[in-house]
Structures are given as structure tokens and as C-alpha cells.
Amino acid sequence: AKSRRANFVIHLTQLFLSRPLDTQSETMSDSEQYAMENVDAGASETIPMEAGQIKKGGYIMIKGKPCKVLNISVSKTGKHGHAKCNFTATDIFTGKKLEDMVPSTHGTTVPIVKRSEWEIIDIGEEGELTLMDEGGNQKTDVNLPSYPETMAQEIRDAWNDGENQVSVTVQAAVGIEQVVAFKKENNAA
């Protein structure tokens, strides 16, 4: 039986090594190439991490939602030998409190959270924002925030129909972007 298995492994290895390494030689239409590039768009939005490595103030995915960790309690090892991490966290976009319990040695996912500063150029009637960064790039795919409930009106009041310069902090994670903070700039004029 060992010699048959060894022959099979040798055969598979030869088969694998005989395949051409250059797989780029196949030609595709532009639409197929475009579809291929978009396949892994969500792949880099989270990273795997051992539950025991996540710290208070860090981020974790709970029930598919990106959350900021408020508290971690670690239980003792039980009869199955795993200490458990009990995470209490808030959804970074809705503020909703969520909990999760994961064995400390097991893997979980952590969202990649990015924050960027933008200046408000315009606020539409429906709350759609036109933003510009320091490099002059414009962004039009963000609306006034729905959480906290009063922030949208506070931003409108501070902006005062363009009379004041207001900058906002846009937080992005798992394909969602939302305004999470704002500040009214002091005009030197």
C-alpha cells in the first residue's frame, strides 16, 4: 500500500511540475478582466486575528458588524481546556452594543478601519455631502450621519449654508463610510 501511495504522490508531483507556470498567457475580453479584478474587493476589509490578541479599544467583527471593543473579560480554562474571551463592544456606525464569546486561542476577524479628514463643500437637501480633501479630491458618496441622531443637524447648523468652513472625519470599514465627527474651522478673515 505504501508503494502505491508513494507512486501516486510522485505522479501528482510530476503532473504539477509539468504545468506551465505562466498562467498570464490566456487572453480574455476586457469585461472578463474587469470582473476578475473586482472578485477580491472585500477580501482585504478584515484580517484574521487570534481572539486573545484583541485589546480594549481595538476593533472586532461581531455578527458581521465592525465594532470597537469596550471591555474584555477572560474566563478560566474549562474542562475542554480553552480560556474564553467575552467581548463587549459597540458597532462603530450605529453605536449598538454587541457581545461575543470566543475561545482565546481561536481565530476571529478584525475590520480594517480607516479615518480621513474632509472639508464640506456642499450639503444637499436630502443630506448628501460634497466633500473635498487637502489634495483637492472630491467625494460625493457620503451622507450626513444618522447616528448620533443630533449630529446631522449640528453639522448643518455649524456649516450655516456655506458661511462657515466645517471639516468632517469620515470613518470607513467593511465597505461602509460614515461621518463620525466634525469641527467648525475658525476663519481668520
Coordinates of N, CA and C in Angstrom, one line a residue:
A1 N 0.8 -1.2 0.0 CA 0.0 0.0 0.0 C 0.9 1.3 0.0
K2 N 2.0 1.2 0.7 CA 2.9 2.3 0.8 C 3.5 2.7 -0.6
S3 N 3.9 1.7 -1.4 CA 4.4 1.9 -2.7 C 3.4 2.5 -3.6
R4 N 2.2 2.1 -3.5 CA 1.1 2.6 -4.4 C 0.9 4.1 -4.0
R5 N 0.9 4.4 -2.7 CA 0.7 5.8 -2.3 C 1.9 6.6 -2.7
A6 N 3.1 6.1 -2.6 CA 4.3 6.8 -3.0 C 4.3 7.1 -4.5
N7 N 3.9 6.1 -5.3 CA 3.8 6.3 -6.7 C 2.8 7.4 -7.1
F8 N 1.7 7.4 -6.3 CA 0.6 8.3 -6.6 C 1.1 9.8 -6.3
V9 N 1.8 9.9 -5.2 CA 2.4 11.2 -4.8 C 3.4 11.7 -5.8
I10 N 4.2 10.8 -6.3 CA 5.2 11.1 -7.3 C 4.5 11.5 -8.6
H11 N 3.5 10.8 -9.0 CA 2.7 11.1 -10.2 C 2.1 12.5 -10.1
L12 N 1.5 12.8 -8.9 CA 0.9 14.1 -8.7 C 1.9 15.2 -8.8
T13 N 3.1 15.0 -8.2 CA 4.1 16.0 -8.2 C 4.6 16.2 -9.6
Q14 N 4.8 15.2 -10.4 CA 5.2 15.3 -11.8 C 4.2 16.1 -12.6
L15 N 2.9 15.8 -12.3 CA 1.8 16.4 -13.0 C 1.8 17.9 -12.7
F16 N 2.0 18.3 -11.4 CA 2.0 19.6 -11.0 C 3.2 20.4 -11.6
L17 N 4.4 19.8 -11.6 CA 5.6 20.4 -12.1 C 5.6 20.5 -13.6
S18 N 4.8 19.7 -14.3 CA 4.8 19.8 -15.8 C 3.9 20.9 -16.3
R19 N 3.0 21.4 -15.4 CA 2.2 22.5 -15.8 C 3.0 23.8 -16.0
P20 N 2.6 24.6 -17.0 CA 3.3 25.9 -17.2 C 3.1 26.8 -16.0
L21 N 4.1 27.5 -15.6 CA 4.0 28.5 -14.5 C 3.3 29.8 -15.0
D22 N 3.5 30.1 -16.3 CA 2.9 31.4 -16.7 C 1.5 31.2 -17.1
T23 N 0.6 31.6 -16.2 CA -0.8 31.5 -16.5 C -1.4 32.8 -17.1
Q24 N -0.5 33.8 -17.3 CA -1.0 35.0 -17.9 C -1.2 35.0 -19.4
S25 N -0.7 33.9 -20.0 CA -0.8 33.8 -21.5 C -2.2 33.7 -22.0
E26 N -3.2 33.4 -21.2 CA -4.5 33.3 -21.7 C -5.1 34.7 -22.0
T27 N -5.8 34.9 -23.1 CA -6.3 36.2 -23.3 C -7.8 36.2 -23.0
M28 N -8.3 37.3 -22.5 CA -9.7 37.4 -22.1 C -10.2 38.7 -22.6
S29 N -11.5 38.8 -22.7 CA -12.1 40.1 -23.1 C -11.9 41.1 -22.0
D30 N -12.1 42.4 -22.3 CA -12.0 43.4 -21.3 C -13.0 43.2 -20.1
S31 N -14.2 42.8 -20.5 CA -15.2 42.7 -19.4 C -14.9 41.5 -18.5
E32 N -14.3 40.4 -19.0 CA -13.9 39.3 -18.1 C -12.7 39.8 -17.2
Q33 N -11.8 40.5 -17.7 CA -10.7 41.0 -16.9 C -11.2 42.0 -15.8
Y34 N -12.2 42.8 -16.1 CA -12.7 43.7 -15.2 C -13.4 42.9 -14.0
A35 N -14.2 41.9 -14.4 CA -14.8 41.1 -13.4 C -13.8 40.4 -12.5
M36 N -12.7 40.0 -13.1 CA -11.7 39.3 -12.3 C -11.1 40.2 -11.2
E37 N -10.9 41.5 -11.6 CA -10.2 42.4 -10.7 C -11.2 42.7 -9.5
N38 N -12.5 42.7 -9.7 CA -13.4 43.0 -8.6 C -13.8 41.9 -7.7
V39 N -13.3 40.7 -8.0 CA -13.7 39.5 -7.2 C -13.2 39.6 -5.8
D40 N -12.0 40.1 -5.6 CA -11.4 40.1 -4.2 C -11.6 41.5 -3.6
A41 N -12.6 42.3 -4.0 CA -12.7 43.6 -3.4 C -13.0 43.6 -1.9
G42 N -13.7 42.7 -1.4 CA -14.0 42.6 0.0 C -12.9 41.8 0.8
A43 N -12.0 41.2 0.1 CA -11.0 40.3 0.8 C -10.2 41.0 1.8
S44 N -9.8 42.3 1.6 CA -8.9 43.0 2.4 C -9.6 43.9 3.4
E45 N -10.9 43.8 3.6 CA -11.6 44.6 4.5 C -11.5 44.1 6.0
T46 N -11.1 42.8 6.2 CA -10.9 42.3 7.5 C -9.6 41.5 7.5
I47 N -9.1 41.3 8.7 CA -7.9 40.5 8.8 C -8.2 39.5 9.9
P48 N -7.6 38.3 9.8 CA -7.8 37.3 10.9 C -6.9 37.6 12.1
M49 N -7.4 37.3 13.3 CA -6.6 37.5 14.5 C -7.0 36.6 15.6
E50 N -6.1 36.1 16.4 CA -6.4 35.3 17.5 C -7.2 36.1 18.5
A51 N -8.3 35.6 19.1 CA -9.2 36.3 20.0 C -8.4 36.9 21.2
G52 N -7.4 36.1 21.7 CA -6.7 36.5 22.8 C -5.7 37.7 22.6
Q53 N -5.5 38.1 21.3 CA -4.7 39.2 20.9 C -5.4 40.5 20.8
I54 N -6.7 40.5 20.8 CA -7.5 41.7 20.7 C -7.6 42.4 22.0
K55 N -7.3 43.7 22.0 CA -7.2 44.5 23.2 C -8.4 45.5 23.3
K56 N -8.6 46.0 24.5 CA -9.6 47.0 24.8 C -9.3 48.2 23.9
G57 N -10.3 48.8 23.3 CA -10.1 49.9 22.4 C -9.8 49.5 21.0
G58 N -9.6 48.2 20.7 CA -9.3 47.7 19.4 C -10.6 47.4 18.7
Y59 N -10.6 46.8 17.5 CA -11.7 46.5 16.7 C -11.9 45.0 16.6
I60 N -13.2 44.6 16.4 CA -13.5 43.2 16.2 C -14.8 43.1 15.4
M61 N -15.0 42.1 14.6 CA -16.2 41.9 13.9 C -17.1 41.0 14.8
I62 N -18.3 41.5 15.1 CA -19.3 40.7 15.8 C -20.6 40.7 15.0
K63 N -21.1 39.5 14.7 CA -22.3 39.3 13.9 C -22.2 40.1 12.6
G64 N -21.1 40.1 12.0 CA -20.9 40.8 10.7 C -20.8 42.3 10.8
K65 N -20.7 42.9 12.0 CA -20.7 44.3 12.2 C -19.3 44.7 12.7
P66 N -18.7 45.8 12.2 CA -17.4 46.3 12.8 C -17.7 47.0 14.1
C67 N -17.0 46.5 15.1 CA -17.2 47.0 16.5 C -15.9 47.5 17.2
K68 N -16.1 48.4 18.1 CA -14.9 48.9 18.9 C -15.1 48.2 20.2
V69 N -14.0 47.6 20.7 CA -14.1 46.8 22.0 C -14.1 47.7 23.2
L70 N -15.1 47.6 24.0 CA -15.3 48.4 25.2 C -14.6 47.7 26.4
N71 N -14.9 46.3 26.5 CA -14.4 45.6 27.6 C -14.2 44.1 27.2
I72 N -13.2 43.5 27.8 CA -12.9 42.1 27.6 C -12.8 41.4 29.0
S73 N -13.5 40.3 29.1 CA -13.3 39.5 30.4 C -12.9 38.1 29.9
V74 N -11.9 37.6 30.6 CA -11.4 36.3 30.2 C -11.7 35.3 31.3
S75 N -12.4 34.2 30.9 CA -12.8 33.2 31.9 C -11.7 32.1 31.9
K76 N -11.7 31.4 33.0 CA -10.6 30.4 33.2 C -10.8 29.2 32.3
T77 N -9.8 28.5 32.1 CA -9.9 27.3 31.2 C -10.9 26.3 31.8
G78 N -11.8 25.8 31.0 CA -12.7 24.8 31.5 C -12.2 23.4 31.3
K79 N -13.2 22.4 31.3 CA -12.7 21.1 31.2 C -12.3 20.7 29.8
H80 N -12.6 21.6 28.8 CA -12.1 21.4 27.5 C -10.8 22.1 27.2
G81 N -10.3 22.9 28.2 CA -9.0 23.5 28.1 C -8.9 24.8 27.4
H82 N -9.9 25.5 27.1 CA -9.8 26.8 26.4 C -10.3 27.9 27.3
A83 N -9.5 28.9 27.5 CA -10.0 30.2 28.2 C -10.9 30.9 27.2
K84 N -11.9 31.5 27.6 CA -12.8 32.2 26.7 C -12.8 33.7 26.9
C85 N -12.7 34.4 25.8 CA -12.8 35.9 25.9 C -14.2 36.4 25.7
N86 N -14.7 37.1 26.6 CA -16.1 37.7 26.4 C -15.9 39.1 26.1
F87 N -16.3 39.5 24.8 CA -16.1 40.8 24.3 C -17.4 41.6 24.4
T88 N -17.3 42.8 25.0 CA -18.4 43.8 24.9 C -17.9 44.9 24.0
A89 N -18.7 45.2 23.0 CA -18.3 46.2 22.0 C -19.5 47.0 21.5
T90 N -19.2 48.1 20.8 CA -20.2 48.9 20.2 C -20.0 48.9 18.7
D91 N -21.1 48.8 17.9 CA -21.0 49.0 16.5 C -20.5 50.4 16.2
I92 N -19.4 50.5 15.3 CA -18.8 51.8 15.1 C -19.7 52.7 14.3
F93 N -20.7 52.2 13.6 CA -21.6 53.0 12.8 C -22.9 53.3 13.4
T94 N -23.4 52.4 14.3 CA -24.7 52.6 14.9 C -24.7 52.9 16.4
G95 N -23.6 52.5 17.0 CA -23.5 52.7 18.5 C -24.2 51.6 19.3
K96 N -24.7 50.6 18.6 CA -25.4 49.5 19.2 C -24.4 48.6 19.9
K97 N -24.8 48.2 21.2 CA -23.9 47.4 22.0 C -24.1 45.9 21.6
L98 N -23.0 45.2 21.4 CA -23.0 43.8 21.0 C -22.0 43.0 21.9
E99 N -22.3 41.7 22.1 CA -21.4 40.9 22.8 C -21.1 39.6 22.1
D100 N -19.9 39.1 22.3 CA -19.5 37.8 21.7 C -18.5 37.1 22.6
M101 N -18.6 35.8 22.6 CA -17.7 35.0 23.4 C -16.9 34.0 22.5
V102 N -15.6 34.1 22.5 CA -14.7 33.4 21.6 C -13.6 32.7 22.5
P103 N -13.3 31.4 22.2 CA -12.1 30.9 22.9 C -10.9 31.7 22.6
S104 N -10.0 31.9 23.5 CA -8.9 32.9 23.3 C -7.9 32.4 22.3
T105 N -7.8 31.1 22.0 CA -6.9 30.6 21.0 C -7.5 30.5 19.7
H106 N -8.8 30.7 19.5 CA -9.5 30.6 18.2 C -9.3 31.9 17.5
G107 N -9.5 31.8 16.2 CA -9.4 33.0 15.3 C -10.7 33.7 15.2
T108 N -10.6 35.0 15.0 CA -11.8 35.8 14.7 C -11.3 36.8 13.7
T109 N -12.2 37.7 13.3 CA -11.8 38.7 12.3 C -11.9 40.1 12.9
V110 N -11.0 40.9 12.4 CA -10.8 42.3 12.8 C -11.0 43.2 11.6
P111 N -11.9 44.2 11.6 CA -12.1 45.1 10.5 C -10.9 46.0 10.3
I112 N -10.6 46.4 9.1 CA -9.6 47.4 8.8 C -10.4 48.7 8.8
V113 N -10.1 49.6 9.8 CA -10.8 50.8 9.9 C -9.9 52.0 9.5
K114 N -10.4 52.8 8.6 CA -9.7 54.0 8.1 C -10.4 55.2 8.4
R115 N -9.7 56.3 8.8 CA -10.3 57.6 9.1 C -9.7 58.6 8.2
S116 N -10.5 59.5 7.6 CA -9.9 60.6 6.8 C -10.6 61.9 7.0
E117 N -9.9 63.0 6.9 CA -10.5 64.3 7.1 C -10.9 64.9 5.7
W118 N -12.1 65.5 5.7 CA -12.6 66.2 4.5 C -13.3 67.5 4.9
E119 N -13.3 68.4 3.9 CA -13.9 69.7 4.1 C -15.3 69.7 3.4
I120 N -16.3 70.2 4.0 CA -17.6 70.2 3.4 C -17.7 71.3 2.3
I121 N -18.1 70.9 1.1 CA -18.2 71.9 0.0 C -19.7 72.2 -0.1
D122 N -20.6 71.2 0.0 CA -22.0 71.4 -0.1 C -22.8 70.4 0.7
I123 N -24.0 70.7 1.1 CA -24.9 69.8 1.7 C -26.2 69.8 1.0
G124 N -26.6 68.7 0.4 CA -27.8 68.7 -0.4 C -29.1 68.6 0.5
E125 N -30.2 68.8 -0.1 CA -31.5 68.8 0.7 C -31.7 67.5 1.4
E126 N -31.3 66.4 0.8 CA -31.5 65.1 1.4 C -30.4 64.6 2.3
G127 N -29.4 65.5 2.5 CA -28.3 65.2 3.4 C -27.1 64.7 2.7
E128 N -27.1 64.7 1.4 CA -25.9 64.2 0.7 C -24.8 65.3 0.7
L129 N -23.6 64.8 1.0 CA -22.5 65.7 1.2 C -21.6 65.7 0.0
T130 N -21.1 66.9 -0.3 CA -20.0 67.0 -1.3 C -18.8 67.4 -0.5
L131 N -17.7 66.6 -0.5 CA -16.6 66.8 0.3 C -15.3 67.0 -0.5
M132 N -14.3 67.6 0.1 CA -13.0 67.8 -0.6 C -11.9 67.6 0.4
D133 N -10.9 66.8 0.0 CA -9.7 66.6 0.9 C -8.6 67.6 0.6
E134 N -7.5 67.6 1.3 CA -6.4 68.5 1.2 C -5.8 68.5 -0.2
G135 N -5.9 67.3 -0.9 CA -5.3 67.2 -2.2 C -6.3 67.7 -3.3
G136 N -7.5 68.1 -3.0 CA -8.4 68.6 -3.9 C -9.3 67.5 -4.5
N137 N -9.2 66.3 -4.0 CA -10.1 65.2 -4.4 C -11.5 65.4 -3.8
Q138 N -12.5 65.2 -4.7 CA -13.9 65.3 -4.2 C -14.5 64.0 -3.9
K139 N -15.4 64.0 -3.0 CA -16.2 62.8 -2.6 C -17.6 63.2 -2.5
T140 N -18.5 62.4 -3.1 CA -19.9 62.7 -3.1 C -20.8 61.5 -2.7
D141 N -20.2 60.5 -2.2 CA -21.0 59.3 -1.9 C -21.2 59.1 -0.4
V142 N -21.1 60.2 0.4 CA -21.4 60.1 1.8 C -22.5 61.1 2.2
N143 N -23.4 60.6 3.1 CA -24.5 61.5 3.5 C -24.2 61.9 5.0
L144 N -25.1 62.8 5.4 CA -25.0 63.2 6.8 C -25.3 62.0 7.7
P145 N -24.7 61.9 8.8 CA -24.8 60.7 9.7 C -26.2 60.6 10.3
S146 N -26.7 59.4 10.5 CA -28.0 59.1 11.2 C -27.7 58.8 12.6
Y147 N -26.4 58.5 13.0 CA -26.1 58.3 14.4 C -24.9 59.1 14.7
P148 N -24.8 59.8 15.8 CA -25.9 60.1 16.8 C -26.9 60.9 16.1
E149 N -28.2 60.8 16.6 CA -29.3 61.4 15.9 C -29.2 62.9 15.7
T150 N -28.5 63.6 16.6 CA -28.4 65.1 16.6 C -27.3 65.6 15.7
M151 N -26.3 64.7 15.3 CA -25.1 65.2 14.6 C -25.4 65.8 13.3
A152 N -26.4 65.3 12.5 CA -26.7 65.8 11.2 C -27.1 67.3 11.3
Q153 N -28.0 67.6 12.2 CA -28.5 68.9 12.4 C -27.4 69.8 12.9
E154 N -26.5 69.3 13.8 CA -25.4 70.1 14.3 C -24.4 70.5 13.2
I155 N -24.2 69.5 12.3 CA -23.3 69.8 11.1 C -23.9 70.9 10.2
R156 N -25.2 70.8 10.0 CA -25.9 71.8 9.1 C -25.8 73.2 9.8
D157 N -26.1 73.2 11.1 CA -26.0 74.5 11.8 C -24.6 75.1 11.8
A158 N -23.6 74.2 12.0 CA -22.2 74.7 12.0 C -21.8 75.2 10.6
W159 N -22.3 74.5 9.6 CA -21.9 74.9 8.2 C -22.6 76.2 7.8
N160 N -23.9 76.4 8.3 CA -24.7 77.6 8.1 C -24.7 78.0 6.6
D161 N -25.2 77.0 5.7 CA -25.3 77.3 4.3 C -24.1 77.8 3.6
G162 N -22.9 77.3 4.1 CA -21.7 77.7 3.5 C -21.0 78.9 4.0
E163 N -21.6 79.5 5.1 CA -21.0 80.7 5.7 C -19.7 80.3 6.5
N164 N -19.7 79.1 7.0 CA -18.5 78.6 7.8 C -17.8 77.5 7.2
Q165 N -16.6 77.3 7.5 CA -15.8 76.2 7.0 C -15.9 75.1 8.0
V166 N -16.4 73.9 7.6 CA -16.6 72.8 8.5 C -15.8 71.6 7.9
S167 N -15.0 70.9 8.8 CA -14.4 69.7 8.3 C -15.0 68.5 9.0
V168 N -15.1 67.4 8.4 CA -15.7 66.2 8.9 C -14.6 65.0 8.9
T169 N -14.8 64.1 9.8 CA -14.0 62.9 9.8 C -14.9 61.8 9.3
V170 N -14.4 61.1 8.2 CA -15.1 60.0 7.6 C -14.4 58.7 8.0
Q171 N -15.2 57.8 8.6 CA -14.7 56.5 9.0 C -15.1 55.5 8.1
A172 N -14.2 54.6 7.6 CA -14.6 53.6 6.6 C -14.2 52.2 7.1
A173 N -15.1 51.2 7.0 CA -14.8 49.8 7.3 C -15.8 49.0 6.6
V174 N -15.3 47.8 6.2 CA -16.1 46.8 5.5 C -17.1 47.4 4.5
G175 N -16.6 48.3 3.7 CA -17.4 48.9 2.6 C -18.4 49.9 3.0
I176 N -18.4 50.3 4.3 CA -19.3 51.4 4.7 C -18.5 52.6 5.1
E177 N -19.0 53.8 4.7 CA -18.3 55.0 5.0 C -19.4 55.9 5.7
Q178 N -19.0 56.5 6.8 CA -19.9 57.4 7.6 C -19.1 58.5 8.3
V179 N -19.8 59.7 8.4 CA -19.2 60.8 9.1 C -19.3 60.4 10.6
V180 N -18.2 60.5 11.3 CA -18.2 60.2 12.8 C -17.9 61.4 13.6
A181 N -17.4 62.5 13.0 CA -17.1 63.7 13.8 C -17.0 64.9 12.9
F182 N -17.1 66.1 13.5 CA -17.0 67.3 12.7 C -16.4 68.4 13.6
K183 N -15.8 69.4 12.9 CA -15.4 70.6 13.7 C -15.5 71.8 12.8
K184 N -15.9 72.9 13.4 CA -16.0 74.1 12.7 C -14.7 74.8 12.7
E185 N -14.2 75.2 11.6 CA -12.9 75.8 11.5 C -13.0 77.3 11.8
N186 N -12.0 77.9 12.5 CA -12.0 79.3 12.8 C -11.5 80.1 11.6
N187 N -12.3 80.9 11.0 CA -11.9 81.7 9.9 C -11.1 82.9 10.3
A188 N -10.0 83.1 9.8 CA -9.1 84.2 10.2 C -9.6 85.5 9.6
A189 N -10.5 85.5 8.6 CA -10.9 86.7 7.9 C -11.7 87.6 8.8

